[in-house]
Tab-separated table of C-alpha atoms in Angstrom:
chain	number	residue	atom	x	y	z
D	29	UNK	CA	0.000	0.000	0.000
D	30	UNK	CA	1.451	3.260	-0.736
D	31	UNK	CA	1.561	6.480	1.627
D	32	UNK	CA	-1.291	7.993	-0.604
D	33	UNK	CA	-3.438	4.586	-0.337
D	34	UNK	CA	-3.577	4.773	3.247
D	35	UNK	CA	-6.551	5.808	5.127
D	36	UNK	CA	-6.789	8.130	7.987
D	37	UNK	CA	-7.481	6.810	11.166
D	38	UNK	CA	-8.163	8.091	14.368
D	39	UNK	CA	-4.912	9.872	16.259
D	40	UNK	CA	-4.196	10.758	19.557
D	41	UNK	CA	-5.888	13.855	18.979
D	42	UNK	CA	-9.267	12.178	17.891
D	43	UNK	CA	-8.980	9.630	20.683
D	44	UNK	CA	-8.954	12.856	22.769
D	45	UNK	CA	-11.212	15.511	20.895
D	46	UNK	CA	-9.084	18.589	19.514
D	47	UNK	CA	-9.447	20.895	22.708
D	48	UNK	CA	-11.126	24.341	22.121
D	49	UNK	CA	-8.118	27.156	21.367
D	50	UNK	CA	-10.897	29.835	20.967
D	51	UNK	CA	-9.845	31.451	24.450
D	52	UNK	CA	-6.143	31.526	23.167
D	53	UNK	CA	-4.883	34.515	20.993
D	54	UNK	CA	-3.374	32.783	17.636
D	55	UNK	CA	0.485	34.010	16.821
D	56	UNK	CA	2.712	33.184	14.277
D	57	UNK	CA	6.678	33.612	15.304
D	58	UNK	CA	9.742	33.507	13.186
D	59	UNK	CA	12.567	31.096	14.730
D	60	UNK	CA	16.209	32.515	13.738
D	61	UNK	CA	16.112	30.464	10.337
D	62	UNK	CA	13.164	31.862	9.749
D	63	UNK	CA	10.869	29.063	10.207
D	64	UNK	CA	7.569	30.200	10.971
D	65	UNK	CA	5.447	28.809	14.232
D	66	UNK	CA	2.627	28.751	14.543
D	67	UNK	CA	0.632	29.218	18.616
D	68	UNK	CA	-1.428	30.363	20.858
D	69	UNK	CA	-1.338	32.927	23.857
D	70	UNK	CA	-3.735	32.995	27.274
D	71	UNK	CA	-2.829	36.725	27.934
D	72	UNK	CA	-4.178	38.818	30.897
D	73	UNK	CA	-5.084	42.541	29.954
D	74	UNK	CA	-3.732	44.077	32.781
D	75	UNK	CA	0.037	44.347	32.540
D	76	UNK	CA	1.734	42.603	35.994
D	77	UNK	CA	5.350	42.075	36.166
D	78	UNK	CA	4.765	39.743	39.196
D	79	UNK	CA	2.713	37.845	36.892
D	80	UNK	CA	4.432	34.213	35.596
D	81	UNK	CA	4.144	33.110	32.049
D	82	UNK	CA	4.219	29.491	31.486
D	83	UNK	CA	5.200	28.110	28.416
D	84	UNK	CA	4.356	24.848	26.877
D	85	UNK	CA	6.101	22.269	25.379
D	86	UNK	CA	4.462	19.589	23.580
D	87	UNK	CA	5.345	15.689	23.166
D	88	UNK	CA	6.400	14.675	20.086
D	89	UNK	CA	4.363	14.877	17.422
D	90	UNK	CA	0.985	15.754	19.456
D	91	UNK	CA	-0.614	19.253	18.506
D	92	UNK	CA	-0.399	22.001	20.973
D	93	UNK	CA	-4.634	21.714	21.045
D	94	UNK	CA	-3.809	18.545	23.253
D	95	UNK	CA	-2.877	21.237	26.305
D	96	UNK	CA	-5.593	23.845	25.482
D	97	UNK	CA	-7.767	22.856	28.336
D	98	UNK	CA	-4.702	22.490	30.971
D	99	UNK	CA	-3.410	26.353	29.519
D	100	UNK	CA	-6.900	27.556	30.281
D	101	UNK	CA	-6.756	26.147	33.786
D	102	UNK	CA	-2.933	27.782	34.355
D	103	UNK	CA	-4.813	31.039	32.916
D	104	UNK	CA	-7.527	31.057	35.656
D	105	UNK	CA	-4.987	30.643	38.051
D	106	UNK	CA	-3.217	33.631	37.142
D	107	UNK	CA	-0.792	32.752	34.803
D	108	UNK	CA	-0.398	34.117	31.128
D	109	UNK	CA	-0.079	30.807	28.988
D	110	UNK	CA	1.668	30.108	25.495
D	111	UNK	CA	1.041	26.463	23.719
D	112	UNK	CA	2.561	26.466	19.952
D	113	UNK	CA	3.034	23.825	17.671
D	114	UNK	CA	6.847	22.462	17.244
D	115	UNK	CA	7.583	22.839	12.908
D	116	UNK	CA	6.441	20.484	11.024
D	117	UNK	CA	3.520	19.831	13.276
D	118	UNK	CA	-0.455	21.450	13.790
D	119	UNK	CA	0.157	25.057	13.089
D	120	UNK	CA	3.239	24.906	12.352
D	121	UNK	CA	2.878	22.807	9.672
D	122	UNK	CA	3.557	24.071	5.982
D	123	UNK	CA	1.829	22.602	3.237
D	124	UNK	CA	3.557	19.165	2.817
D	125	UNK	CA	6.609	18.264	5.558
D	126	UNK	CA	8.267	15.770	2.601
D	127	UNK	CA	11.823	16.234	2.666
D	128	UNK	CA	11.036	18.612	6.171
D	129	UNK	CA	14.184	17.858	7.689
D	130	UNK	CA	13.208	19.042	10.860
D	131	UNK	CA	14.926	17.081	14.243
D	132	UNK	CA	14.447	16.975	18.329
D	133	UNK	CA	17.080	19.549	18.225
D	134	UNK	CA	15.540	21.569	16.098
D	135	UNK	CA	12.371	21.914	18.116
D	136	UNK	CA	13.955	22.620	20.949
D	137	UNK	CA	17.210	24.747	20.336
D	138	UNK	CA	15.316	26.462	17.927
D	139	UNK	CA	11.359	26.146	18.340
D	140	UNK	CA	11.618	26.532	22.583
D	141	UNK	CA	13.842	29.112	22.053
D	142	UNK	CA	12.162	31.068	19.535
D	143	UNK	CA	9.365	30.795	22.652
D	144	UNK	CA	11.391	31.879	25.143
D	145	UNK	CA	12.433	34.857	23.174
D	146	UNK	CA	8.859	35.698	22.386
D	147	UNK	CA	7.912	35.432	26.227
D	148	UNK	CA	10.795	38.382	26.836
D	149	UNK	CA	9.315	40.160	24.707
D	150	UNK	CA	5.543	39.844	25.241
D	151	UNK	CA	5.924	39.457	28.929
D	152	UNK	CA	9.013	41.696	29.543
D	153	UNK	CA	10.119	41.250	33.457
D	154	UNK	CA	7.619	38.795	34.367
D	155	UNK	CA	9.286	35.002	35.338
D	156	UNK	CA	9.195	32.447	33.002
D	157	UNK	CA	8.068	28.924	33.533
D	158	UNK	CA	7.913	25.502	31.614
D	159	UNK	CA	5.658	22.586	31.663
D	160	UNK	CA	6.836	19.849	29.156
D	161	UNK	CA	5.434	16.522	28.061
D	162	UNK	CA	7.573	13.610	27.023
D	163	UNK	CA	9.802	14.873	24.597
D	164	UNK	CA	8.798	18.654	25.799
D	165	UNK	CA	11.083	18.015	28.884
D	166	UNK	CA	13.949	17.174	27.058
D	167	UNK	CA	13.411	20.312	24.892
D	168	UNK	CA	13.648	22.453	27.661
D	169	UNK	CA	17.191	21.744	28.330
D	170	UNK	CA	18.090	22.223	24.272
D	171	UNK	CA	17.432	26.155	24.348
D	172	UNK	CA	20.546	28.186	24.961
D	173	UNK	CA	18.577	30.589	26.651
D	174	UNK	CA	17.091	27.857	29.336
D	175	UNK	CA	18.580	29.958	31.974
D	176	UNK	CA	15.765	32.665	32.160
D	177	UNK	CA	13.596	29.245	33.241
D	178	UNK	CA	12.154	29.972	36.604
D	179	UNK	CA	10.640	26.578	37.127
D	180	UNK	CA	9.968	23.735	35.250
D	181	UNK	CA	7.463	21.096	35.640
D	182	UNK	CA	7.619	17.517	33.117
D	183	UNK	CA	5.355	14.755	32.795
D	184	UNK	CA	6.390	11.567	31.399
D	185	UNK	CA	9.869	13.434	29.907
D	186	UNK	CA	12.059	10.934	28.172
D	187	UNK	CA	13.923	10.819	25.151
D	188	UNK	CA	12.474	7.159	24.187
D	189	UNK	CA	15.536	4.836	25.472
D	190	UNK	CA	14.385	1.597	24.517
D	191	UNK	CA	15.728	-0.408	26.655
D	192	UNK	CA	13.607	2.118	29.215
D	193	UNK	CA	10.650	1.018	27.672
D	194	UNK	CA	8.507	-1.010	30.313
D	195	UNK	CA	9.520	-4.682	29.877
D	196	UNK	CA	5.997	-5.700	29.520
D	197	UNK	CA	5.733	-3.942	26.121
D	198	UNK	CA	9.132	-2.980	25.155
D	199	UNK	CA	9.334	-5.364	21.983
D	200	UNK	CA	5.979	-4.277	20.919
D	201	UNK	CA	7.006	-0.734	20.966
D	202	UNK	CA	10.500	-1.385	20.005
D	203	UNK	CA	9.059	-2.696	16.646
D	204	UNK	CA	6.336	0.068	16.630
D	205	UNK	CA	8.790	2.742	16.440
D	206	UNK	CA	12.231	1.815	15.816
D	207	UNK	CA	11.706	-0.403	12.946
D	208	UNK	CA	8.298	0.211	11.571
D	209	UNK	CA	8.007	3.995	11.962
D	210	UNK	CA	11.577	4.363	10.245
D	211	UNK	CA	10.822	2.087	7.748
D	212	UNK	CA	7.810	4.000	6.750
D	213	UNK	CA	9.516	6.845	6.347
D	214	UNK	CA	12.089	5.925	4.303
D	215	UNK	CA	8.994	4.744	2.094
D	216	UNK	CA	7.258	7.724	2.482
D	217	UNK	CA	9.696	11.010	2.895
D	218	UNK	CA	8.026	11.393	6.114
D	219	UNK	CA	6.296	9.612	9.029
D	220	UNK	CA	3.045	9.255	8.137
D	221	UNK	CA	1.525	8.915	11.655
D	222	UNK	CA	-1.787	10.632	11.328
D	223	UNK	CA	-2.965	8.004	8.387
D	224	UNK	CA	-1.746	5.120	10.825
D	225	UNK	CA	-3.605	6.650	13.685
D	226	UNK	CA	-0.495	7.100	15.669
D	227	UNK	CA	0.210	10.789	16.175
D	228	UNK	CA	0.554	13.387	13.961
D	229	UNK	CA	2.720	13.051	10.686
D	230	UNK	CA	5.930	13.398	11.684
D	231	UNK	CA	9.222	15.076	10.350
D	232	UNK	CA	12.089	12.536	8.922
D	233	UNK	CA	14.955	14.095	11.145
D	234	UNK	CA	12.848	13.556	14.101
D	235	UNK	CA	12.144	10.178	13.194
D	236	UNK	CA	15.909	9.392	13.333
D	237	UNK	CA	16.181	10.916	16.282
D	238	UNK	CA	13.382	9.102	18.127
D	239	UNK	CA	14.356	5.687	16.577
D	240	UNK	CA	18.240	5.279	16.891
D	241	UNK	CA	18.795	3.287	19.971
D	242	UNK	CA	21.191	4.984	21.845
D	243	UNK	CA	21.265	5.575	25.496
D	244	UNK	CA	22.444	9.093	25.173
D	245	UNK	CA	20.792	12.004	23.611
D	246	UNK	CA	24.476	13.053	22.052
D	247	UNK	CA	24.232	9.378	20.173
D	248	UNK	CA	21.336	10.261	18.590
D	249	UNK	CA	21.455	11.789	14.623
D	250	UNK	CA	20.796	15.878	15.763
D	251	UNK	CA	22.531	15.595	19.174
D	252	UNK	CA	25.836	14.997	17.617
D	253	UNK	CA	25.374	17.307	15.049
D	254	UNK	CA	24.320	19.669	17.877
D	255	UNK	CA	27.865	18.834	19.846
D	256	UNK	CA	30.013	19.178	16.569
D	257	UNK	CA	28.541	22.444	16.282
D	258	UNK	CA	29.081	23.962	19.802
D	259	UNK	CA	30.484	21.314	21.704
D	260	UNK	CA	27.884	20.751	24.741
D	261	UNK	CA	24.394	20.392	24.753
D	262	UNK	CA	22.714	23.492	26.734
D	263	UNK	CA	21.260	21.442	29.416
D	264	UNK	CA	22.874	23.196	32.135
D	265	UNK	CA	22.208	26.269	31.361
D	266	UNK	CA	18.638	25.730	33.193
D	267	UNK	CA	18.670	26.357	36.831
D	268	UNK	CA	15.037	25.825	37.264
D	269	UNK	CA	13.246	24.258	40.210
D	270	UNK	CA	12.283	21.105	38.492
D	271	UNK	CA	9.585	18.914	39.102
D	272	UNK	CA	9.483	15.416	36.937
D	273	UNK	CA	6.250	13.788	37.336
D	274	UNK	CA	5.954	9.667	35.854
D	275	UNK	CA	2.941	7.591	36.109
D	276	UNK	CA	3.310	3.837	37.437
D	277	UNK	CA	1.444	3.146	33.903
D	278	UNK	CA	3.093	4.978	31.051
D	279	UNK	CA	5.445	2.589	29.386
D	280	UNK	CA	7.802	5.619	28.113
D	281	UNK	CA	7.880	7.401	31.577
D	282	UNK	CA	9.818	4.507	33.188
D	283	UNK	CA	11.903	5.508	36.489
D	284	UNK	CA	15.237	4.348	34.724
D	285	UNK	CA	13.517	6.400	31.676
D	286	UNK	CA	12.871	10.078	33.831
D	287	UNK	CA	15.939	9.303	35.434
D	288	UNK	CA	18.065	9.656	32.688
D	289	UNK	CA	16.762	12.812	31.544
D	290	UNK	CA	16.778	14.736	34.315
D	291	UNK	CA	20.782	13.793	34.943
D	292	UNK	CA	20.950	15.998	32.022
D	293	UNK	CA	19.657	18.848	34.224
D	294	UNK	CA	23.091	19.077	36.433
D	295	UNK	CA	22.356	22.615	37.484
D	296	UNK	CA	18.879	22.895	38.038
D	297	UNK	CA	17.255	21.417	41.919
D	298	UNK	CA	15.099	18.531	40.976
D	299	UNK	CA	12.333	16.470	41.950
D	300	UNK	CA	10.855	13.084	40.835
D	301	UNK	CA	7.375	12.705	41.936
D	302	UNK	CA	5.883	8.748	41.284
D	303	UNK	CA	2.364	8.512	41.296
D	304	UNK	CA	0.283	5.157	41.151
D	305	UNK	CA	-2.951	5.433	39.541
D	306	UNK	CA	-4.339	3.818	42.969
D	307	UNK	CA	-3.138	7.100	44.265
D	308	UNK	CA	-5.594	9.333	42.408
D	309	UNK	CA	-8.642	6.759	42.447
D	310	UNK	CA	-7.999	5.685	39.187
D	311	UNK	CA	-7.245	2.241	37.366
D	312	UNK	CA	-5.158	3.575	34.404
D	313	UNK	CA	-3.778	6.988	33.497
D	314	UNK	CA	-1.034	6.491	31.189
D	315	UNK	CA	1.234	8.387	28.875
D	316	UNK	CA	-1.181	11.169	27.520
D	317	UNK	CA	-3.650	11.292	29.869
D	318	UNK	CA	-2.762	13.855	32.051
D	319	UNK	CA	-3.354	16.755	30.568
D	320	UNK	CA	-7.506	15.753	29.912
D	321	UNK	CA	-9.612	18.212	31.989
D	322	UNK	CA	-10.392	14.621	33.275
D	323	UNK	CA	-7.809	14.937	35.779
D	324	UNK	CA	-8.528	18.451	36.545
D	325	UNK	CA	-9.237	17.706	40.167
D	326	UNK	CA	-6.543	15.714	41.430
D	327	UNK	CA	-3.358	15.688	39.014
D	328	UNK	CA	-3.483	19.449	37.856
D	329	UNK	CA	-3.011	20.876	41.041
D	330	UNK	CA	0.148	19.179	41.189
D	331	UNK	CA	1.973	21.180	38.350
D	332	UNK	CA	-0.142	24.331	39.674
D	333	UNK	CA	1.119	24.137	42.868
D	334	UNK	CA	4.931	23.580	42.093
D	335	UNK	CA	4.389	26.638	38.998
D	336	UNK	CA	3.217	28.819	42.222
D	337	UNK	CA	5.560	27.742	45.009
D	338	UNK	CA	8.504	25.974	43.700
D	339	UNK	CA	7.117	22.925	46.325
D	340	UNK	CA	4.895	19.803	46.571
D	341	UNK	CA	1.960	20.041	48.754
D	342	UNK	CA	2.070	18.248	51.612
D	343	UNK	CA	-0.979	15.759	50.343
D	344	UNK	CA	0.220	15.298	47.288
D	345	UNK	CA	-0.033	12.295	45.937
D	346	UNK	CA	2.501	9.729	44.933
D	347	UNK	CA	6.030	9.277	46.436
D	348	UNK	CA	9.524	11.113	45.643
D	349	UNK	CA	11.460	8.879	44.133
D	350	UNK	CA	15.421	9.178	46.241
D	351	UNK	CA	17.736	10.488	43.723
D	352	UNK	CA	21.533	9.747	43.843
C-alpha cells in the first residue's frame, strides 16, 4: 500500500477531541532560520510584572490543542499561557513536511527558544516557567537561553531509550517505532503517523532521532550534530526548580527512563514525583492522559502548585522517588 493509499485513522488527537483554542490569541513567530510557528497565547489585559508566564512544550508529534484545556486552567490561576506547535507539526505545519528535515534539536534549540524569546518580549520582566510533556522536557534543556527558566514542571519526559521502555511492552514498541516507523519513512519522505492513527505526521529528522537506539541524547542523529557544532548540549544552562512527574502506567515514563533525563539537568534542583494510579482513584492513566480536563481535580493541582511555590503540597499524591 502506498503512503497515498492509506486511510486516515483516528490519532491521539481524535482519541482525545481537539481541545477548544478559541480562548487563546493565535500568533505566528519567526525562529532565527526563519521558520515560521505557529501558537497560541492565554494573555491577561492588565500588565503585571509579578505575573508568571508558562510556556508549553508539547510531546512529540501531538498538537499544541492537546494542552488547550490544561493552559486555560494555568490562565484562571493567574498565569499568562503560550502552547505552539513544534515545525512540522499542527500550526506549524507548511503545506507538505516531505523532505522537512526538521529534528528533536531543532524543536527545541530552535522552536523553545524562539518561545522563550517571544515570552521576553511579550511578557518583559515577568518570570518564566515551563511545563513539558515527554519529549517537551527534554526540549527544555536544548534552548541556549534555558537559563531565564524559573521553574519547570515535566510529565512523562524521556527521550524514548528503549531499553527504558517497560519490559511488559518494550518489543511491541521497540518494533512500533524503531523499525516500523523508520521504515515507513524511508517509504514515504516522512512519518506518516496521522494516516496510521499514531500521532501526527511526523518530520524525517525527528524520526531518526526518536528511533536510533542509543542511550544518550548526544548518540542520537541531531545531538551529535548539535555537539560538533558547539560542543555541549545546553542542558545546564537551566537552573530551574524542576519537578518530573511519571505515572506507574506509562510505558515511556519509566523511572530508569525520567531518570536519565533529568541527569541531564546538572544545574537545576530537581524532583521526581511517582504517582500510582491507585493514588488518584484511578485504574489507568497512562502516557497522555494527564493533561484531559479529566484529571482536573486531582493531578493538575500538582503542576499548579509547584508553577506557584517551587514545592509539593504536603498531600500530594505519589512518592519522591530518592535520587543519587
Amino acid at each position: 500500500m502506498s503512503c497515498q493509499d492509506m486511510p486516515a485513522t483516528q490519532d491521539v488527537q481524535s482519541r482525545s477531541p481537539i481541545l477548544n483554542t478559541a480562548q487563546g490569541e493565535p500568533f505566528k513567530e519567526s525562529a532565527t532560520d526563519g521558520y515560521v510557528l505557529g501558537g497560541f497565547t492565554w494573555r491577561h489585559t492588565s500588565p503585571d510584572a509579578q505575573r508568571p508566564v508558562v510556556i508549553i512544550n508539547a510531546a512529540t508529534s501531538v498538537r499544541c490543542g492537546h494542552y488547550s484545556r490544561f493552559a486555560a486552567y494555568l490562565f484562571a490561576n493567574g498565569f499568562d499561557v503560550i502552547t505552539y506547535d513544534y515545525r512540522g507539526i499542527g500550526e506549524s505545519r507548511q503545506a507538505s513536511i516531505k523532505g522537512l528535515n526538521a529534528s528533536w534539536t531543532d524543536w527545541g534549540a530552535l522552536d523553545f527558544e524562539a518561545m522563550l524569546k517571544r515570552a521576553q518580549r511579550e511578557f518583559p520582566g515577568q518570570p518564566i516557567d515551563v511545563v513539558g510533556h515527554s519529549f517537551g522536557g527534554c526540549a527544555a534543556g536544548l534552548a541556549e537561553s534555558g537559563r531565564v527558566i524559573r521553574r519547570l514542571v515535566t510529565v512523562g519526559a524521556q527521550f524514548a531509550y528503549w531499553r527504558d521502555y517497560a519490559p511488559e511492552h518494550r518489543w511491541r514498541m521497540f518494533g512500533k517505532w524503531h523499525l516500523l516507523m523508520p521504515l515507513m519513512t524511508l517509504l514515504c519522505g516522512y512519518f506518516p503517523g496521522k494516516r496510521l492513527g499514531w500521532l501526527e505526521d511526523t518530520p524525517t529528522g525527528v524520526v531518526r532521532d526518536w528511533s536510533t537506539p542509543a542511550a544518550r541524547l548526544e548518540g542520537r542523529p541531531s545531538g551529535r550534530a548539535l555537539m560538533k557544532k558547539t560542543g555541549t548540549l545546553p542542558f545546564a544552562n537551566v537552573r530551574a526548580q524542576t519537578l518530573a512527574i511519571s505515572i506507574s502506567d506509562d510505558p515511556y515514563g519509566t523511572i530508569a527512563a525520567i531518570e536519565r533525563l533529568l541527569d541531564y539537568f546538572s544545574n537545576a534542583s530537581k524532583t521526581h514525583l511517582r504517582i500510582e494510579p491507585q493514588d488518584i482513584g484511578e485504574q489507568q492513566v497512562g502516557h497522555f492522559a494527564f493533561f484531559r480536563s479529566a484529571y482536573q481535580a486531582t493531578l493538575w493541582p500538582i503542576a499548579l502548585t509547584w508553577l506557584h511555590t517551587g514545592a509539593l503540597a504536603p498531600d500530594t499524591p505519589g512518592r519522591q522517588v530518592p535520587r543519587s
